[in-house]
Coordinates of C-alpha atoms and ligand atoms in Angstrom, one line a residue:
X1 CA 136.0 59.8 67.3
X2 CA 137.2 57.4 65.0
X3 CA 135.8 58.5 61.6
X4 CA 135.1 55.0 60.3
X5 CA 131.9 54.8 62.9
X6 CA 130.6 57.8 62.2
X7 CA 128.4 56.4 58.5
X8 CA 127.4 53.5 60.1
X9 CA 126.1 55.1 63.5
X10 CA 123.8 57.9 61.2
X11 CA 122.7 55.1 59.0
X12 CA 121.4 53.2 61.8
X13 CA 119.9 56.1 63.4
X14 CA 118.2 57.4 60.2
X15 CA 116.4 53.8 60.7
X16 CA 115.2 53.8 63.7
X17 CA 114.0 58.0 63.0
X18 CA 112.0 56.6 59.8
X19 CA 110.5 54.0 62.2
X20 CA 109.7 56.1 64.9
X21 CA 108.1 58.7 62.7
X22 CA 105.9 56.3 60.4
X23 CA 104.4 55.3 64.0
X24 CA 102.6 59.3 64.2
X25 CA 99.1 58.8 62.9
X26 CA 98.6 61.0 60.5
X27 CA 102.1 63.1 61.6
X28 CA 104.0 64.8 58.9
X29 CA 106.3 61.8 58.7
X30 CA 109.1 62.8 57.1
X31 CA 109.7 60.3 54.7
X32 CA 112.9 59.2 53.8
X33 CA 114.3 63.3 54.8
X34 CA 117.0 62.9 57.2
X35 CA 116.1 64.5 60.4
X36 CA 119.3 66.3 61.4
X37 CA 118.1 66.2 65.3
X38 CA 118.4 63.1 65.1
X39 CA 121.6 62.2 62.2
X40 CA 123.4 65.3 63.6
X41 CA 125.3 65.9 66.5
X42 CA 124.0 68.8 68.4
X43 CA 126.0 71.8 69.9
X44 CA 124.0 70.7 73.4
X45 CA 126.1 67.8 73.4
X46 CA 128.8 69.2 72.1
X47 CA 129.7 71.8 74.8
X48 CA 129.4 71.6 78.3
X49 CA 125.9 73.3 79.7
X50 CA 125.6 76.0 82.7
X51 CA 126.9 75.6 86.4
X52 CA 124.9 74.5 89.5
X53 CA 126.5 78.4 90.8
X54 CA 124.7 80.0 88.1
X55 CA 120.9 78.8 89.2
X56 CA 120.1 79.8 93.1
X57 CA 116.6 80.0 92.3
X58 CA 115.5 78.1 88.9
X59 CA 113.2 80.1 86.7
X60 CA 111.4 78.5 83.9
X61 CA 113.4 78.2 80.8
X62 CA 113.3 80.8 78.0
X63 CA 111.4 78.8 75.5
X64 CA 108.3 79.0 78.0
X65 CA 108.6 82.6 78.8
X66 CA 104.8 82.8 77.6
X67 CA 103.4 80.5 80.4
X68 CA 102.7 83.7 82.6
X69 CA 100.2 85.5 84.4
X70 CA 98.5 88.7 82.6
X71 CA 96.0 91.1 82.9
X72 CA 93.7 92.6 80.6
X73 CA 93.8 96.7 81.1
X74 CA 90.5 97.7 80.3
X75 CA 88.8 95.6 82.9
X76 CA 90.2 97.6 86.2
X77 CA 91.1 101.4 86.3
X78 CA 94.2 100.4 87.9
X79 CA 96.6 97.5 87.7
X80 CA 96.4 98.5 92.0
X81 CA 93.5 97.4 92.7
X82 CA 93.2 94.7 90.2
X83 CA 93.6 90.9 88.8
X84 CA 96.0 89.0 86.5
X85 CA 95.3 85.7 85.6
X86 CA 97.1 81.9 85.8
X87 CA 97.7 80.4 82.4
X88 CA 95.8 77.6 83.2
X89 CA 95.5 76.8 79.4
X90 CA 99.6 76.0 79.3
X91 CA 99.7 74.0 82.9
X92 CA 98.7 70.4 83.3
X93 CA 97.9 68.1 86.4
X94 CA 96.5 70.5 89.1
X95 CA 99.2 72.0 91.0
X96 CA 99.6 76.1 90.2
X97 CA 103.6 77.0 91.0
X98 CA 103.5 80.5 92.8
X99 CA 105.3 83.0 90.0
X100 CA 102.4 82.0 88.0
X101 CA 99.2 82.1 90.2
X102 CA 96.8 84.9 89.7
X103 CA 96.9 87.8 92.0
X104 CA 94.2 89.6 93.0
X105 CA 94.3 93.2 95.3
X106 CA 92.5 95.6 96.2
X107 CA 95.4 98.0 97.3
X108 CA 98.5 96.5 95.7
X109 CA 100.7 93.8 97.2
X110 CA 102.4 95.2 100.3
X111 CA 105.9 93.8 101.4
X112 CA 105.8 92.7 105.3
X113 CA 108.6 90.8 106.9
X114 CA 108.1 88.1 109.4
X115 CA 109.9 90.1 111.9
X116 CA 107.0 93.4 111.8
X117 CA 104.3 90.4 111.7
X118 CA 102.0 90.2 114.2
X119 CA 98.3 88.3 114.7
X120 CA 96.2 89.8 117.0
X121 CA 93.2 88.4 118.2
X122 CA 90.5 90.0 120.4
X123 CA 86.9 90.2 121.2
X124 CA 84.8 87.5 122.3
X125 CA 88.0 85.8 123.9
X126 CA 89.2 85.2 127.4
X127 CA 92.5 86.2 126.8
X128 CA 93.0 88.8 123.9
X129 CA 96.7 87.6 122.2
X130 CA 98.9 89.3 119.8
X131 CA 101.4 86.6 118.2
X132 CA 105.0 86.8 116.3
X133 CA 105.6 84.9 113.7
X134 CA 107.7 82.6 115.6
X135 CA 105.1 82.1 118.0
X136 CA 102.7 80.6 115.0
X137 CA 105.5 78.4 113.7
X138 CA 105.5 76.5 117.4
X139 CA 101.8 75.4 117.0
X140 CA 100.9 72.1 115.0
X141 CA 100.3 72.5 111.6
X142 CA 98.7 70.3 108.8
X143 CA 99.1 70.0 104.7
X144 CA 96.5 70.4 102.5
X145 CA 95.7 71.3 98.5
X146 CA 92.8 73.4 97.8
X147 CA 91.6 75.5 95.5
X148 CA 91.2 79.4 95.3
X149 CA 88.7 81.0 92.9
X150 CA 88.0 84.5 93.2
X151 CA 83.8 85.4 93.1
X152 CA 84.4 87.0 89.8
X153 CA 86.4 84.5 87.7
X154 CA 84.3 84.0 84.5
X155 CA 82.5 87.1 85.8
X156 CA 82.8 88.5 82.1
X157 CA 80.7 85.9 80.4
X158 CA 77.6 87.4 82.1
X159 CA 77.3 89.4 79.3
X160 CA 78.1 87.5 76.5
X161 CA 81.9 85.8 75.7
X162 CA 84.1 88.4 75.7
X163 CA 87.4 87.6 76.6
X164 CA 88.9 85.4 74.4
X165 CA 91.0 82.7 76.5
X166 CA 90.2 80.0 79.5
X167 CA 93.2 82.1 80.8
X168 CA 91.0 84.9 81.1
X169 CA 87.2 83.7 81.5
X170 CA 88.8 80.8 84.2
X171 CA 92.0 82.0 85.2
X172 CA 91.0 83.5 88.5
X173 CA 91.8 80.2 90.4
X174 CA 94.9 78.7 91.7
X175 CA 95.2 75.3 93.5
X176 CA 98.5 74.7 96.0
X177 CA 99.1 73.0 98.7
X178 CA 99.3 75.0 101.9
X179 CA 101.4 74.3 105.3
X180 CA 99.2 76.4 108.0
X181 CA 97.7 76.0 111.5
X182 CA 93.9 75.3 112.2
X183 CA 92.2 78.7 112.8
X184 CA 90.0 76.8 115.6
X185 CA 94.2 75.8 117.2
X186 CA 94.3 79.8 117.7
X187 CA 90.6 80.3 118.7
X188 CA 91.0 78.0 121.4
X189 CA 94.9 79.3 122.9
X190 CA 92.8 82.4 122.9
X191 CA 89.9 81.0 125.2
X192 CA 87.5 82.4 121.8
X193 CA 83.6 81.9 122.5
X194 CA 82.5 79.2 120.0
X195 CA 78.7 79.3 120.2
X196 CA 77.5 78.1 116.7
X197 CA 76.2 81.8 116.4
X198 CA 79.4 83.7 116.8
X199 CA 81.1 84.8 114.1
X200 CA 85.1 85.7 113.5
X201 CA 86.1 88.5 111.5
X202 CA 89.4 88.7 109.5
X203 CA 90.8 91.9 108.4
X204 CA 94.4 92.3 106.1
X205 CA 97.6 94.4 107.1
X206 CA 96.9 96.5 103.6
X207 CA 95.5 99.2 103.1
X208 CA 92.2 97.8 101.5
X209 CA 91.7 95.8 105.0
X210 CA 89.7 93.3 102.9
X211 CA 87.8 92.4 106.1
X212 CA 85.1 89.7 105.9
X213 CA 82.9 88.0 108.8
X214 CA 83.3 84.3 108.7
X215 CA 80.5 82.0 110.6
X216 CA 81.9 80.4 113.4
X217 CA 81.0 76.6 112.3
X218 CA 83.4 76.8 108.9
X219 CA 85.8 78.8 110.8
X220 CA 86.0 75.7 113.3
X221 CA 85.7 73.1 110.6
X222 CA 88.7 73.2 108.1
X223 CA 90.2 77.2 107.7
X224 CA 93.8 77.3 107.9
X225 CA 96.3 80.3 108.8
X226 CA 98.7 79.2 106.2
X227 CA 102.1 80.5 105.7
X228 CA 103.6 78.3 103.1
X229 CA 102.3 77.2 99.3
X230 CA 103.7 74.5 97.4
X231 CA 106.4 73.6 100.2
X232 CA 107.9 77.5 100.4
X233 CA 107.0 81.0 101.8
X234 CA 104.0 82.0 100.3
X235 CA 104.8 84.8 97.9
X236 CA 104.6 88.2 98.6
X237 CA 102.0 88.7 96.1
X238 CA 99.6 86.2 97.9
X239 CA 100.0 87.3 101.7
X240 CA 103.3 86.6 102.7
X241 CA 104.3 85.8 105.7
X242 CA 100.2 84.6 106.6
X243 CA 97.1 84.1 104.7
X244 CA 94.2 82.8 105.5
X245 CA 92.7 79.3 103.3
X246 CA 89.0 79.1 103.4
X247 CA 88.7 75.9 101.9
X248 CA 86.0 75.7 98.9
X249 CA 84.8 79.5 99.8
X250 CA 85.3 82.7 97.6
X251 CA 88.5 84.1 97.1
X252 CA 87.9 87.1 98.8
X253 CA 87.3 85.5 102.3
X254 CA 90.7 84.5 102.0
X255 CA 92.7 87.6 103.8
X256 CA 96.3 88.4 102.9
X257 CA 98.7 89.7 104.8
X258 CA 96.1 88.5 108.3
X259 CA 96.6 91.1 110.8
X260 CA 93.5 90.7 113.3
X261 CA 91.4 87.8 114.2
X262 CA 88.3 89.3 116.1
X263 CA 85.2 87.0 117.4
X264 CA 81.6 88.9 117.2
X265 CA 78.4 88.7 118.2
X266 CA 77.4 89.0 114.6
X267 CA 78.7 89.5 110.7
X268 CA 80.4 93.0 110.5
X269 CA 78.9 93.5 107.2
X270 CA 82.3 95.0 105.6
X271 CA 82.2 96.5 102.4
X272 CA 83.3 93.8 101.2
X273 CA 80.5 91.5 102.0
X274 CA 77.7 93.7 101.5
X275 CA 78.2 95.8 97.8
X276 CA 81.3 93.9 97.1
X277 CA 80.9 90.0 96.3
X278 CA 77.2 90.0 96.1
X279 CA 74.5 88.8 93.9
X280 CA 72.0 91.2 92.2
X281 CA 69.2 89.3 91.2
X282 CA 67.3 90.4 88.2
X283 CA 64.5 92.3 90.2
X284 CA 67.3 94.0 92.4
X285 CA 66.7 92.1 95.0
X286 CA 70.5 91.2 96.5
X287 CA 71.4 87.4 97.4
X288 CA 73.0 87.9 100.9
X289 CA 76.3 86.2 100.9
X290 CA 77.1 83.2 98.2
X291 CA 80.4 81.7 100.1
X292 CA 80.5 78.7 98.9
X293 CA 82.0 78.2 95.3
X294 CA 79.7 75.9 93.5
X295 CA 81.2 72.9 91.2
X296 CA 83.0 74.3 87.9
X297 CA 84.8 72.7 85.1
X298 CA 86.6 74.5 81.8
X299 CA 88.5 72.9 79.5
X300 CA 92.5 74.4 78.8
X301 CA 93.1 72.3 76.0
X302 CA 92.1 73.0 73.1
X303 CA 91.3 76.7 73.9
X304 CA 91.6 79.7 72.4
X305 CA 95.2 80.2 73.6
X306 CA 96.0 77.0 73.0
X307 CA 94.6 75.8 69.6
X308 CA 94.9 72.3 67.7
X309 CA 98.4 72.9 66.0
X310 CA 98.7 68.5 65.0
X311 CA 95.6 68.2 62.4
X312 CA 93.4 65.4 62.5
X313 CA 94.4 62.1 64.5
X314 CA 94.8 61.2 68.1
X315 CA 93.6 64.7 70.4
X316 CA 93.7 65.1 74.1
X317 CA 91.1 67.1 74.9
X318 CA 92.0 68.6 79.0
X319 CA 91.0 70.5 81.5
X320 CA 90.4 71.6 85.3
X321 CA 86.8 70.7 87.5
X322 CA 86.3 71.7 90.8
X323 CA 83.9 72.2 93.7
X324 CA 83.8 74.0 96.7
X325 CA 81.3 71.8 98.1
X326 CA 84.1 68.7 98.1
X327 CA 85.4 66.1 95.4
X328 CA 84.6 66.3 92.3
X329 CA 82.9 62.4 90.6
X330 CA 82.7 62.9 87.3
X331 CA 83.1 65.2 83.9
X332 CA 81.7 64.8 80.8
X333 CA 82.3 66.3 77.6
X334 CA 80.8 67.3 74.7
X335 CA 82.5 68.1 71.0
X336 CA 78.9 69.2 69.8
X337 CA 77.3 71.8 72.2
X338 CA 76.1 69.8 74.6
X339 CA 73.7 67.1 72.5
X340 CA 76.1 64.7 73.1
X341 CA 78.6 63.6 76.3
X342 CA 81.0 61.4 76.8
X343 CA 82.8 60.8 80.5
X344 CA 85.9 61.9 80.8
X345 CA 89.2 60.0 82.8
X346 CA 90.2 62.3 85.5
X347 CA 93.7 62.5 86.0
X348 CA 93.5 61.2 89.4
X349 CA 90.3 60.9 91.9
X350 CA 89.5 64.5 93.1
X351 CA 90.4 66.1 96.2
X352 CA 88.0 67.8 98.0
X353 CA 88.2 71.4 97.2
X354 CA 91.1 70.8 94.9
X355 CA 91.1 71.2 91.7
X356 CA 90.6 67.9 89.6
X357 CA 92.3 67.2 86.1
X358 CA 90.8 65.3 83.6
X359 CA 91.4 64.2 80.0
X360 CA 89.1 63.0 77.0
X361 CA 91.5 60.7 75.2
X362 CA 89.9 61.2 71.5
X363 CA 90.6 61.3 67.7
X364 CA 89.6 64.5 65.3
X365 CA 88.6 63.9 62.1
X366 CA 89.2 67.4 61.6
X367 CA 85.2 68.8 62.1
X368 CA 84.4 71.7 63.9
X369 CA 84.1 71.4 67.1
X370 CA 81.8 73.1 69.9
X371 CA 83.3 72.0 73.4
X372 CA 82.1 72.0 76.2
X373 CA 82.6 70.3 80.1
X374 CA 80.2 69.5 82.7
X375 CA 81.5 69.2 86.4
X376 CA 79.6 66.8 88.9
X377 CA 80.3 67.4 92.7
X378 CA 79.8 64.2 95.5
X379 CA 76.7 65.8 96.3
X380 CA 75.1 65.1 93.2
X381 CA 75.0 68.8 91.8
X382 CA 75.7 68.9 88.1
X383 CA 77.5 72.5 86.6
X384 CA 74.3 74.2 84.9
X385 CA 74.1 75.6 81.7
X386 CA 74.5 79.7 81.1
X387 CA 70.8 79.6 80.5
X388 CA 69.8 77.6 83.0
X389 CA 72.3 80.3 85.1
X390 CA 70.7 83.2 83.7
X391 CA 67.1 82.0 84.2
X392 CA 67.6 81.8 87.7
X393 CA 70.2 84.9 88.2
X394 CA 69.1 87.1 85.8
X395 CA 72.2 89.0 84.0
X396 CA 73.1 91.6 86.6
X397 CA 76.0 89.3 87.7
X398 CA 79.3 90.0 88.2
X399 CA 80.3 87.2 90.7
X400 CA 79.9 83.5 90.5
X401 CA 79.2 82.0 86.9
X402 CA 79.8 78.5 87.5
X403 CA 78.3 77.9 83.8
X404 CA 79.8 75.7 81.0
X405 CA 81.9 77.4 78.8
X406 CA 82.0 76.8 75.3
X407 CA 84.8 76.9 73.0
X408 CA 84.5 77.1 69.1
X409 CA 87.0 74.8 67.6
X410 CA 86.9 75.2 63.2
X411 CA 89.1 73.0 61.0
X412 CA 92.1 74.7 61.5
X413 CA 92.0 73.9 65.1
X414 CA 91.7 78.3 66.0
X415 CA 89.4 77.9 68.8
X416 CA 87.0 80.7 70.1
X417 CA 85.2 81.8 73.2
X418 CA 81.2 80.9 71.7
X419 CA 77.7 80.9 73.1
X420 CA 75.4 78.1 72.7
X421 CA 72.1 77.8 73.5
Ligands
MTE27 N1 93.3 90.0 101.3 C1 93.8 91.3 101.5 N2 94.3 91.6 102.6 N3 93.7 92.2 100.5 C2 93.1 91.9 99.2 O1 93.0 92.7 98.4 N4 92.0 90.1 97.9 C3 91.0 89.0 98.1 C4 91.7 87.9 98.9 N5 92.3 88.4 100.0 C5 92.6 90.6 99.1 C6 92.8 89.6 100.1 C7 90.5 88.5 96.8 S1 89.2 89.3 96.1 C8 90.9 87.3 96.3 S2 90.2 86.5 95.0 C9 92.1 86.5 96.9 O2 92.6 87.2 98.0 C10 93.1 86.3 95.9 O3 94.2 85.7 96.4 P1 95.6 85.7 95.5 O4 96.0 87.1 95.3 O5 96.5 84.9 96.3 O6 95.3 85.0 94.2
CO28 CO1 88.5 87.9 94.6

């Protein structure tokens, strides 16, 4: 480069950085410093950057090698049969990519190919079948994003705020959109019997089985046998090469690895639908199966993993609302423990049994901060309070806390996993 254009290029961007930065509301602007970012010519456009030969299958890059899942030891007695969780505090919009959606097993993940895969279907049926996975890639199949959310995300705040991230009290949830065929398609190539009372039991190639009895109206209206997430193969780690998506339902109804489709005369009552994934209410009396997921929200941002680092100014309050009852209206939220709301803008109009961004676009004046959201479903129900929760549930719950969380935020912007009441 001619040297003679070099002063007057940096002098005129120096300008423009001076200009740009006095434009931050209450940003560190830096005045009059140079900013050699922007004055100085950088070694990434100095030298040439990596190959296409060296990136078969991109990973995230190294400055965001925090955004993964992880597990918190104490809570299982073995990472087998066990539960990480999806930062949800570092995403945004409502998508989760596979490497970083939570994993729950009961046996570990096992590693089946397509080519040992098969699906067999029996019982109530005219014809008992047993297909390949080639034979389920010839039947018509549909797109759809939904949401997952194990029974016992949040299940820790039963007893008080514990766990110290929405990462960990919310992160039991993942939202893709899944490529699958119409469990009613297979029911009827197998001549099943679809009286309103029957019901169709789905059992897991794992060891763990994981077999639950699913009535025969949902499993007719919109359950998928899915086999890819996000446009790919579903990950190993979420029931490749076939899963089932029970849209809006518990987590656990949604089988891995789905070996064996078998229609009944009634539930099969599997272990893990009698003293798994039930509710204990106070007096010990058992609420026989919660499926459906009632209407959630959290807010990721600011959280305790993710706390105000830009002092006072312009904020964006975010987070994630969902409902397993359909879209998701509205969300309000409050900065002062719930006295107070003010609607938020979702991201973009819900999906049913998707999960639903939304963002308070706000200033801080640097006050603590008690936050809190409040999800409201299309059928009018509005997310309760842990109170009102607790007043009705009692506190021998483990599974489904829809409750508002509340986060602590102080004047540094550290936020804190907090009760109100
Ligand atoms: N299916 C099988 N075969 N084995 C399992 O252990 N875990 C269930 C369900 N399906 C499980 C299973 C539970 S409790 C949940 S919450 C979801 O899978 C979790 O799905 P994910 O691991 O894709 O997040
Ligand atoms: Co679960």
């Amino acid at each position: 480069m001619d040297d003679s254009l070099k002063p007057s290029r940096r002098a005129f961007l120096r300008g423009s950085a001076a200009v740009a930065a006095g434009t931050v509301a209450g940003g560190a602007a830096a005045q009059g410093a140079p900013d050699p970012l922007i004055t100085e010519l950088q070694d990434w456009a100095s030298f040439t950057g990596v190959g296409v030969d060296e990136t078969p299958y991109g990973l995230p890059i190294q400055f965001e090698r925090d955004v993964v899942r992880r597990n918190v030891p104490w809570l299982t007695a073995s990472p087998i049969s066990s539960i990480n969780f999806t930062p949800i505090h570092a995403l945004d919009g409502t998508i989760t990519p596979q490497g970083c959606a939570f994993e729950r097993h009961h046996s570990g993940a096992i590693e089946l190919s397509k080519a040992d895969y098969r699906l067999m279907i029996n019982g109530l049926v005219d014809r008992p079948l047993v297909f390949t996975y080639e034979d389920l890639e010839r039947f018509p199949r549909e797109n759809h994003v939904y949401f997952c959310e194990c029974a016992a995300n949040t299940g820790m705040e039963w007893a008080g705020s514990q766990l110290n991230g929405a990462q960990f009290t919310h992160g039991m949830i993942h939202n893709m959109e899944y490529t699958g065929i119409p469990l009613r398609t297979l029911l009827q190539e197998a001549g099943a019997d679809m009286s309103a009372d029957k019901w169709v039991y789905v059992e897991g190639a794992d060891a763990s089985s994981n077999g639950r009895s699913i009535p025969m109206e949902k499993a007719l209206d919109d359950v998928l046998v899915a086999f890819k997430a996000n446009g790919e193969a579903l990950r190993m780690e979420h029931g490749y090469p076939v899963r089932l998506v029970v849209p809006g339902w518990e987590g656990n109804m949604w089988v891995k690895w789905l070996r064996r489709i078998e229609i009944t005369d009634m539930a099969v009552e599997s272990r893990e639908e009698t003293s798994k994934y039930t509710d204990v209410y106070e007096d010990g009396v058992a609420r026989k199966w919660t499926w459906v997921m009632d209407a959630k929200s959290v807010i990721t941002s600011p959280s305790p993993q993710m706390p105000i680092t830009h002092g006072t100014g312009p904020l964006v309050i975010s987070g994630l609302a969902w409902s397993g009852h359909g879209k998701i209206t509205r969300v309000d939220v409050s900065t002062d423990g719930g006295i107070s709301w003010q609607t938020a803008r979702l991201g973009k109009q819900g999906d049913s049994k998707a999960l639903t961004r939304f963002y308070l676009d706000t200033e801080w004046d640097g006050s603590p901060m008690l936050l809190q959201s409040r999800a409201m479903d299309e059928t009018g129900y509005v997310q309760p309070t842990k109170d009102q929760l607790r007043e009705v549930r009692g506190e021998n719950g483990v599974y489904h806390n829809n409750c508002i969380q509340t986060w602590f935020v102080n004047e540094e912007g550290i936020a804190e996993n907090v009760e109100v009441s």
